[in-house]
Amino acid sequence: MDRRTDAVRSGAARAALAVVVVSVLVWLVGFALTDGLAQDLVVATSGVVPTVAIAVTLHRRAIAQPRPWFLILAGMLVLDVYNGGWVAEVHLAGMVPPSTPVTALGLPLGYVLLLLGAILLLRQAARQDAGTILDHAIIALSVAFLAWVLLIAPALDPSVATGSRIRTMVVVVLVGGLSGAMLRAAALLPERRGSTVYLLVAVAGTVTGTLARDVTASDGAPDGASWVGMLWIVAYGTLSGAVLHPSAGQVVHERADEPRLTTRRVWMLGTALAIGPGVLVLHALVGSAADPVFIAAVNLALVPLVVLRIGRLAHLHADAERHLERTADLDALTGLPNRRALTRHLEALLARVADGTAPGAVVVFADLDDFKVVNDTLGHRVGDELLLAVSHRLVSSVRTSERRGGPGDLVARFAGDEFVVVVEGDAAVAEPATRRLRAALEEVVVVDEHVLEPRASIGVTTVPAGTPTTVDAVLRAADARMYERKRERRAVPVPDVVDQTMS
């Protein structure tokens, strides 16, 4: 079944690639064979292909995460209208775009919708590792910013309007950051890698086309050099592959792969924040003019991302500390409180017993009989399963404030095959507590084909209210009584699983 499914997916992936290659080649050939109005119509109609592909795929409900694709579909519809308006303004009305609301607002609105759709697609990857998604977005955004300041802005024609400059800068920086996040998402989500790579190529083609158009634009060629249209055709064609690739319909399995707070990450975030001021200093040193408004705008876009990343790292660091604190108090095998947690709990209880605010304390020390024989003859795995079964039964036998009323009891793994139960109460609670422990260990434990009897020797000591004592003294007393009972068992066979020695 898996082999057949893989074959179907492989065939669908090849079909998606064929659609991309054929559509791109057909439109590129049409582009090369035409000029003027016909050539611009070729570019404009190439955007209809991904629009139809997305609409059909959504209609067939073949996408695992449809909501982002609805936004991308809306963005493509807006861009198709924008492309048509651009052609109409240039070739029919003789205007220089953007001259109407369609061409003035169509491109940024379409890009915003595409950007929102892509961000929603990244949300699944962010659940796996939001930290490195932000890292890659910040790095790519910083690189795009440097490219704008050092390479792109100086190459723009001085006659380019301020509005067009701002639009180009926003597209370059934001889409550049998105490309970095998508690159990381492709690595994080192997189930969606094919679709994500197609989408990444489409984004790269879009931003490259926007850059090339604005850099080569002039009064005589408002839409840039003639070859720029080929970049749009490639971008639109690969967007079709993103929605048609079978990985777009794959369900992503949740994973937890959180990054750690490292010195390298902190330096990276600090460097990202320093890029803006550094560019200003560099321009001042070389004596060239810099646009402080543009630099400040991009740096302000970086600040919330860096702050968000630092906050995320701080949150993860705090979670790690809390996890370490919890695990430091728990036994690795059974999950019970360990000796450290037992000591702290017993110290607090004995303090309350000494000052009379607690009615007393009962400490039960239980040691499994012949546990070494189980380990030596049946293996440590069987021994571990026996310890787990015993720990579960002991926990189920003690009082909790919800089940029995009154204070809860503590069951701890002291060491090896030794367990300690701490009960808050006077001497009257010792007998029922021991009886419940005895009942918990009466039934055999079955591990694979082995039937084991969890026999144990038990020692009990009580501390009346108003009696000052120490944790070591109480544990030594309970341990001594337990060993007395163990010696009695070795001398005279006793049928009961557990017994007690009261003080």
Short mmCIF file of N, CA and C in Angstrom, two decimals, residues 306-444:
data_model
loop_
_atom_site.label_atom_id
_atom_site.label_comp_id
_atom_site.label_asym_id
_atom_site.label_seq_id
_atom_site.Cartn_x
_atom_site.Cartn_y
_atom_site.Cartn_z
N VAL A 306 13.45 41.14 16.04
CA VAL A 306 14.53 40.79 16.97
C VAL A 306 14.00 40.69 18.39
N VAL A 307 13.16 41.65 18.78
CA VAL A 307 12.57 41.60 20.12
C VAL A 307 11.74 40.34 20.29
N LEU A 308 10.96 39.99 19.26
CA LEU A 308 10.15 38.77 19.31
C LEU A 308 11.04 37.55 19.47
N ARG A 309 12.16 37.54 18.74
CA ARG A 309 13.09 36.40 18.82
C ARG A 309 13.72 36.31 20.20
N ILE A 310 14.15 37.45 20.74
CA ILE A 310 14.75 37.45 22.07
C ILE A 310 13.73 36.98 23.11
N GLY A 311 12.49 37.47 22.96
CA GLY A 311 11.45 37.03 23.88
C GLY A 311 11.20 35.54 23.79
N ARG A 312 11.22 35.02 22.55
CA ARG A 312 11.04 33.57 22.37
C ARG A 312 12.17 32.80 23.02
N LEU A 313 13.39 33.25 22.81
CA LEU A 313 14.54 32.57 23.41
C LEU A 313 14.48 32.63 24.94
N ALA A 314 14.10 33.79 25.47
CA ALA A 314 13.98 33.91 26.92
C ALA A 314 12.92 32.97 27.46
N HIS A 315 11.81 32.85 26.73
CA HIS A 315 10.73 31.95 27.15
C HIS A 315 11.21 30.50 27.14
N LEU A 316 11.93 30.12 26.07
CA LEU A 316 12.45 28.75 25.99
C LEU A 316 13.47 28.49 27.09
N HIS A 317 14.29 29.50 27.39
CA HIS A 317 15.29 29.34 28.45
C HIS A 317 14.61 29.13 29.80
N ALA A 318 13.55 29.91 30.06
CA ALA A 318 12.82 29.75 31.31
C ALA A 318 12.14 28.39 31.38
N ASP A 319 11.59 27.93 30.24
CA ASP A 319 10.96 26.61 30.20
C ASP A 319 11.99 25.52 30.49
N ALA A 320 13.19 25.68 29.91
CA ALA A 320 14.23 24.68 30.13
C ALA A 320 14.64 24.63 31.60
N GLU A 321 14.74 25.80 32.22
CA GLU A 321 15.10 25.83 33.64
C GLU A 321 14.03 25.16 34.50
N ARG A 322 12.75 25.45 34.17
CA ARG A 322 11.66 24.82 34.92
C ARG A 322 11.66 23.31 34.71
N HIS A 323 11.95 22.89 33.46
CA HIS A 323 11.99 21.45 33.18
C HIS A 323 13.11 20.78 33.96
N LEU A 324 14.28 21.42 33.98
CA LEU A 324 15.40 20.85 34.74
C LEU A 324 15.08 20.78 36.23
N GLU A 325 14.39 21.81 36.72
CA GLU A 325 14.03 21.80 38.13
C GLU A 325 13.06 20.68 38.45
N ARG A 326 12.11 20.46 37.52
CA ARG A 326 11.16 19.37 37.74
C ARG A 326 11.84 18.01 37.66
N THR A 327 12.66 17.81 36.62
CA THR A 327 13.30 16.51 36.45
C THR A 327 14.32 16.24 37.54
N ALA A 328 14.88 17.29 38.13
CA ALA A 328 15.82 17.08 39.23
C ALA A 328 15.14 16.48 40.44
N ASP A 329 13.83 16.61 40.54
CA ASP A 329 13.09 16.08 41.68
C ASP A 329 12.39 14.76 41.38
N LEU A 330 12.55 14.24 40.15
CA LEU A 330 11.82 13.04 39.76
C LEU A 330 12.77 11.91 39.43
N ASP A 331 12.36 10.70 39.76
CA ASP A 331 13.11 9.52 39.39
C ASP A 331 12.95 9.26 37.90
N ALA A 332 14.04 8.99 37.20
CA ALA A 332 14.00 8.86 35.75
C ALA A 332 13.17 7.67 35.29
N LEU A 333 13.18 6.57 36.02
CA LEU A 333 12.47 5.37 35.60
C LEU A 333 10.99 5.44 35.92
N THR A 334 10.66 5.69 37.18
CA THR A 334 9.27 5.59 37.63
C THR A 334 8.50 6.90 37.56
N GLY A 335 9.22 8.03 37.48
CA GLY A 335 8.55 9.31 37.52
C GLY A 335 8.12 9.73 38.91
N LEU A 336 8.46 8.93 39.92
CA LEU A 336 8.13 9.28 41.30
C LEU A 336 9.10 10.34 41.82
N PRO A 337 8.73 11.05 42.87
CA PRO A 337 9.70 11.94 43.53
C PRO A 337 10.93 11.13 43.95
N ASN A 338 12.12 11.73 43.79
CA ASN A 338 13.34 11.02 44.17
C ASN A 338 13.75 11.39 45.60
N ARG A 339 14.96 10.97 45.99
CA ARG A 339 15.38 11.20 47.37
C ARG A 339 15.47 12.70 47.69
N ARG A 340 15.88 13.50 46.72
CA ARG A 340 15.97 14.94 46.92
C ARG A 340 14.60 15.53 47.24
N ALA A 341 13.60 15.17 46.44
CA ALA A 341 12.25 15.68 46.68
C ALA A 341 11.67 15.13 47.98
N LEU A 342 11.98 13.85 48.27
CA LEU A 342 11.51 13.25 49.52
C LEU A 342 12.06 14.00 50.73
N THR A 343 13.35 14.30 50.68
CA THR A 343 13.99 15.00 51.80
C THR A 343 13.35 16.36 52.03
N ARG A 344 13.14 17.10 50.95
CA ARG A 344 12.54 18.42 51.08
C ARG A 344 11.10 18.34 51.64
N HIS A 345 10.33 17.37 51.14
CA HIS A 345 8.95 17.21 51.61
C HIS A 345 8.92 16.82 53.08
N LEU A 346 9.80 15.89 53.45
CA LEU A 346 9.81 15.40 54.82
C LEU A 346 10.31 16.47 55.79
N GLU A 347 11.27 17.26 55.35
CA GLU A 347 11.75 18.36 56.20
C GLU A 347 10.61 19.33 56.53
N ALA A 348 9.84 19.68 55.51
CA ALA A 348 8.72 20.62 55.73
C ALA A 348 7.67 20.01 56.65
N LEU A 349 7.37 18.72 56.45
CA LEU A 349 6.36 18.07 57.29
C LEU A 349 6.84 17.95 58.74
N LEU A 350 8.10 17.55 58.95
CA LEU A 350 8.61 17.40 60.31
C LEU A 350 8.67 18.74 61.03
N ALA A 351 8.91 19.81 60.29
CA ALA A 351 8.90 21.14 60.92
C ALA A 351 7.51 21.47 61.42
N ARG A 352 6.49 21.13 60.63
CA ARG A 352 5.12 21.40 61.06
C ARG A 352 4.70 20.47 62.21
N VAL A 353 5.23 19.24 62.17
CA VAL A 353 4.94 18.31 63.28
C VAL A 353 5.56 18.83 64.57
N ALA A 354 6.80 19.33 64.49
CA ALA A 354 7.51 19.80 65.68
C ALA A 354 6.81 20.99 66.32
N ASP A 355 6.26 21.91 65.48
CA ASP A 355 5.60 23.08 66.08
C ASP A 355 4.11 22.86 66.33
N GLY A 356 3.64 21.63 66.10
CA GLY A 356 2.27 21.28 66.44
C GLY A 356 1.23 21.65 65.42
N THR A 357 1.62 22.16 64.26
CA THR A 357 0.63 22.51 63.24
C THR A 357 0.23 21.32 62.37
N ALA A 358 0.95 20.21 62.48
CA ALA A 358 0.58 18.97 61.80
C ALA A 358 0.32 17.90 62.86
N PRO A 359 -0.67 17.01 62.65
CA PRO A 359 -1.02 16.02 63.69
C PRO A 359 0.03 14.94 63.91
N GLY A 360 0.99 14.83 63.02
CA GLY A 360 2.02 13.81 63.15
C GLY A 360 2.48 13.36 61.79
N ALA A 361 3.41 12.42 61.76
CA ALA A 361 3.93 11.90 60.50
C ALA A 361 4.15 10.40 60.62
N VAL A 362 3.84 9.70 59.56
CA VAL A 362 4.08 8.26 59.46
C VAL A 362 4.97 8.03 58.24
N VAL A 363 6.10 7.36 58.44
CA VAL A 363 7.03 7.08 57.36
C VAL A 363 7.12 5.57 57.16
N VAL A 364 6.81 5.13 55.95
CA VAL A 364 6.81 3.71 55.61
C VAL A 364 7.96 3.45 54.65
N PHE A 365 8.84 2.53 55.02
CA PHE A 365 10.01 2.19 54.20
C PHE A 365 9.78 0.78 53.65
N ALA A 366 9.71 0.64 52.32
CA ALA A 366 9.43 -0.66 51.69
C ALA A 366 10.60 -1.05 50.79
N ASP A 367 11.03 -2.30 50.93
CA ASP A 367 12.13 -2.83 50.12
C ASP A 367 11.66 -4.14 49.49
N LEU A 368 11.74 -4.22 48.16
CA LEU A 368 11.30 -5.43 47.46
C LEU A 368 12.22 -6.60 47.80
N ASP A 369 11.62 -7.74 48.14
CA ASP A 369 12.40 -8.94 48.47
C ASP A 369 12.83 -9.64 47.19
N ASP A 370 14.07 -10.11 47.19
CA ASP A 370 14.62 -10.91 46.09
C ASP A 370 14.60 -10.18 44.74
N PHE A 371 14.66 -8.86 44.77
CA PHE A 371 14.66 -8.13 43.51
C PHE A 371 15.94 -8.39 42.72
N LYS A 372 17.05 -8.59 43.41
CA LYS A 372 18.32 -8.87 42.72
C LYS A 372 18.23 -10.16 41.92
N VAL A 373 17.49 -11.13 42.45
CA VAL A 373 17.32 -12.40 41.74
C VAL A 373 16.58 -12.16 40.42
N VAL A 374 15.55 -11.29 40.46
CA VAL A 374 14.81 -10.98 39.23
C VAL A 374 15.75 -10.35 38.20
N ASN A 375 16.55 -9.39 38.61
CA ASN A 375 17.49 -8.74 37.69
C ASN A 375 18.51 -9.71 37.13
N ASP A 376 19.05 -10.58 38.01
CA ASP A 376 20.13 -11.49 37.60
C ASP A 376 19.63 -12.60 36.68
N THR A 377 18.41 -13.09 36.92
CA THR A 377 17.90 -14.24 36.17
C THR A 377 17.05 -13.84 34.96
N LEU A 378 16.29 -12.78 35.09
CA LEU A 378 15.37 -12.39 34.01
C LEU A 378 15.82 -11.15 33.25
N GLY A 379 16.78 -10.45 33.78
CA GLY A 379 17.29 -9.28 33.07
C GLY A 379 16.77 -7.97 33.66
N HIS A 380 17.51 -6.92 33.38
CA HIS A 380 17.16 -5.60 33.96
C HIS A 380 15.88 -5.03 33.37
N ARG A 381 15.55 -5.37 32.13
CA ARG A 381 14.30 -4.85 31.56
C ARG A 381 13.10 -5.36 32.32
N VAL A 382 13.11 -6.64 32.67
CA VAL A 382 12.01 -7.20 33.45
C VAL A 382 12.00 -6.57 34.85
N GLY A 383 13.20 -6.37 35.41
CA GLY A 383 13.26 -5.72 36.71
C GLY A 383 12.70 -4.31 36.68
N ASP A 384 13.01 -3.58 35.61
CA ASP A 384 12.47 -2.23 35.48
C ASP A 384 10.95 -2.25 35.38
N GLU A 385 10.41 -3.21 34.63
CA GLU A 385 8.95 -3.31 34.50
C GLU A 385 8.31 -3.63 35.85
N LEU A 386 8.98 -4.45 36.65
CA LEU A 386 8.47 -4.76 37.98
C LEU A 386 8.46 -3.50 38.86
N LEU A 387 9.55 -2.73 38.81
CA LEU A 387 9.59 -1.49 39.58
C LEU A 387 8.49 -0.52 39.16
N LEU A 388 8.25 -0.41 37.85
CA LEU A 388 7.19 0.47 37.36
C LEU A 388 5.82 0.02 37.88
N ALA A 389 5.57 -1.29 37.82
CA ALA A 389 4.28 -1.80 38.29
C ALA A 389 4.10 -1.53 39.77
N VAL A 390 5.15 -1.76 40.55
CA VAL A 390 5.08 -1.52 42.00
C VAL A 390 4.84 -0.04 42.28
N SER A 391 5.54 0.83 41.57
CA SER A 391 5.37 2.27 41.81
C SER A 391 3.95 2.71 41.50
N HIS A 392 3.39 2.21 40.42
CA HIS A 392 2.01 2.57 40.07
C HIS A 392 1.03 2.09 41.14
N ARG A 393 1.25 0.89 41.65
CA ARG A 393 0.34 0.37 42.68
C ARG A 393 0.47 1.14 43.99
N LEU A 394 1.69 1.50 44.34
CA LEU A 394 1.87 2.27 45.57
C LEU A 394 1.18 3.62 45.46
N VAL A 395 1.33 4.27 44.31
CA VAL A 395 0.68 5.57 44.13
C VAL A 395 -0.83 5.44 44.21
N SER A 396 -1.37 4.37 43.62
CA SER A 396 -2.82 4.19 43.64
C SER A 396 -3.36 3.87 45.02
N SER A 397 -2.49 3.46 45.94
CA SER A 397 -2.96 3.06 47.27
C SER A 397 -2.94 4.19 48.29
N VAL A 398 -2.27 5.30 47.98
CA VAL A 398 -2.12 6.35 48.99
C VAL A 398 -3.28 7.33 48.90
N ARG A 399 -3.38 8.16 49.94
CA ARG A 399 -4.43 9.17 49.98
C ARG A 399 -4.04 10.36 49.11
N THR A 400 -5.04 10.95 48.48
CA THR A 400 -4.88 12.26 47.87
C THR A 400 -5.99 13.14 48.39
N SER A 401 -5.77 14.43 48.35
CA SER A 401 -6.76 15.35 48.90
C SER A 401 -8.07 15.25 48.13
N GLU A 402 -8.00 14.85 46.84
CA GLU A 402 -9.22 14.76 46.06
C GLU A 402 -9.97 13.46 46.36
N ARG A 403 -9.25 12.36 46.54
CA ARG A 403 -9.93 11.07 46.65
C ARG A 403 -10.40 10.74 48.05
N ARG A 404 -9.59 11.05 49.07
CA ARG A 404 -9.91 10.58 50.41
C ARG A 404 -10.13 11.70 51.40
N GLY A 405 -9.93 12.95 50.97
CA GLY A 405 -10.06 14.06 51.91
C GLY A 405 -8.82 14.16 52.78
N GLY A 406 -8.54 15.33 53.27
CA GLY A 406 -7.38 15.50 54.12
C GLY A 406 -6.12 15.66 53.31
N PRO A 407 -4.96 15.62 53.97
CA PRO A 407 -3.69 15.86 53.28
C PRO A 407 -3.32 14.69 52.37
N GLY A 408 -2.55 14.97 51.33
CA GLY A 408 -2.12 13.92 50.44
C GLY A 408 -0.85 13.26 50.94
N ASP A 409 -0.65 12.01 50.54
CA ASP A 409 0.55 11.25 50.90
C ASP A 409 1.58 11.37 49.78
N LEU A 410 2.82 11.06 50.11
CA LEU A 410 3.89 11.11 49.13
C LEU A 410 4.50 9.73 48.98
N VAL A 411 4.64 9.28 47.72
CA VAL A 411 5.35 8.04 47.41
C VAL A 411 6.61 8.42 46.66
N ALA A 412 7.77 7.98 47.17
CA ALA A 412 9.04 8.33 46.55
C ALA A 412 9.87 7.07 46.33
N ARG A 413 10.67 7.09 45.26
CA ARG A 413 11.65 6.01 45.07
C ARG A 413 12.93 6.46 45.76
N PHE A 414 13.31 5.74 46.80
CA PHE A 414 14.45 6.13 47.62
C PHE A 414 15.76 5.74 46.94
N ALA A 415 15.82 4.50 46.49
CA ALA A 415 17.01 4.01 45.79
C ALA A 415 16.73 2.59 45.34
N GLY A 416 17.22 2.24 44.15
CA GLY A 416 17.11 0.86 43.69
C GLY A 416 15.71 0.31 43.81
N ASP A 417 15.55 -0.69 44.70
CA ASP A 417 14.24 -1.33 44.90
C ASP A 417 13.60 -0.86 46.20
N GLU A 418 13.99 0.32 46.70
CA GLU A 418 13.47 0.84 47.95
C GLU A 418 12.52 2.01 47.69
N PHE A 419 11.38 1.98 48.35
CA PHE A 419 10.37 3.03 48.23
C PHE A 419 10.03 3.54 49.62
N VAL A 420 9.68 4.84 49.69
CA VAL A 420 9.30 5.47 50.95
C VAL A 420 7.94 6.14 50.76
N VAL A 421 7.04 5.88 51.68
CA VAL A 421 5.73 6.52 51.67
C VAL A 421 5.63 7.41 52.91
N VAL A 422 5.29 8.67 52.72
CA VAL A 422 5.16 9.62 53.82
C VAL A 422 3.69 9.97 53.96
N VAL A 423 3.17 9.76 55.17
CA VAL A 423 1.76 10.02 55.45
C VAL A 423 1.66 11.07 56.54
N GLU A 424 0.89 12.11 56.31
CA GLU A 424 0.66 13.11 57.34
C GLU A 424 -0.52 12.68 58.21
N GLY A 425 -0.28 12.53 59.49
CA GLY A 425 -1.34 12.10 60.41
C GLY A 425 -0.74 11.48 61.66
N ASP A 426 -1.60 11.18 62.62
CA ASP A 426 -1.12 10.57 63.86
C ASP A 426 -0.95 9.08 63.69
N ALA A 427 -0.64 8.39 64.81
CA ALA A 427 -0.34 6.96 64.74
C ALA A 427 -1.53 6.15 64.26
N ALA A 428 -2.74 6.69 64.39
CA ALA A 428 -3.93 5.94 63.98
C ALA A 428 -3.98 5.70 62.47
N VAL A 429 -3.28 6.55 61.68
CA VAL A 429 -3.35 6.37 60.22
C VAL A 429 -2.31 5.36 59.74
N ALA A 430 -1.42 4.91 60.63
CA ALA A 430 -0.37 4.00 60.20
C ALA A 430 -0.94 2.65 59.75
N GLU A 431 -1.87 2.12 60.55
CA GLU A 431 -2.42 0.81 60.23
C GLU A 431 -3.18 0.80 58.90
N PRO A 432 -4.12 1.73 58.65
CA PRO A 432 -4.78 1.73 57.34
C PRO A 432 -3.83 2.00 56.19
N ALA A 433 -2.81 2.84 56.42
CA ALA A 433 -1.86 3.11 55.35
C ALA A 433 -1.09 1.85 54.98
N THR A 434 -0.67 1.10 56.00
CA THR A 434 0.07 -0.14 55.73
C THR A 434 -0.83 -1.18 55.10
N ARG A 435 -2.07 -1.20 55.52
CA ARG A 435 -3.02 -2.16 54.96
C ARG A 435 -3.25 -1.89 53.47
N ARG A 436 -3.34 -0.63 53.11
CA ARG A 436 -3.52 -0.30 51.70
C ARG A 436 -2.28 -0.69 50.89
N LEU A 437 -1.10 -0.49 51.46
CA LEU A 437 0.11 -0.88 50.75
C LEU A 437 0.17 -2.40 50.57
N ARG A 438 -0.22 -3.12 51.62
CA ARG A 438 -0.23 -4.59 51.53
C ARG A 438 -1.20 -5.04 50.42
N ALA A 439 -2.38 -4.43 50.38
CA ALA A 439 -3.37 -4.80 49.36
C ALA A 439 -2.86 -4.48 47.96
N ALA A 440 -2.11 -3.38 47.83
CA ALA A 440 -1.61 -2.99 46.52
C ALA A 440 -0.61 -3.98 45.96
N LEU A 441 0.08 -4.71 46.83
CA LEU A 441 1.11 -5.63 46.38
C LEU A 441 0.67 -7.08 46.43
N GLU A 442 -0.60 -7.34 46.63
CA GLU A 442 -1.07 -8.72 46.72
C GLU A 442 -1.11 -9.41 45.36
N GLU A 443 -1.50 -8.70 44.32
CA GLU A 443 -1.63 -9.33 43.01
C GLU A 443 -0.26 -9.46 42.34
N VAL A 444 -0.15 -10.52 41.54
CA VAL A 444 1.11 -10.77 40.84
C VAL A 444 1.27 -9.73 39.72
#
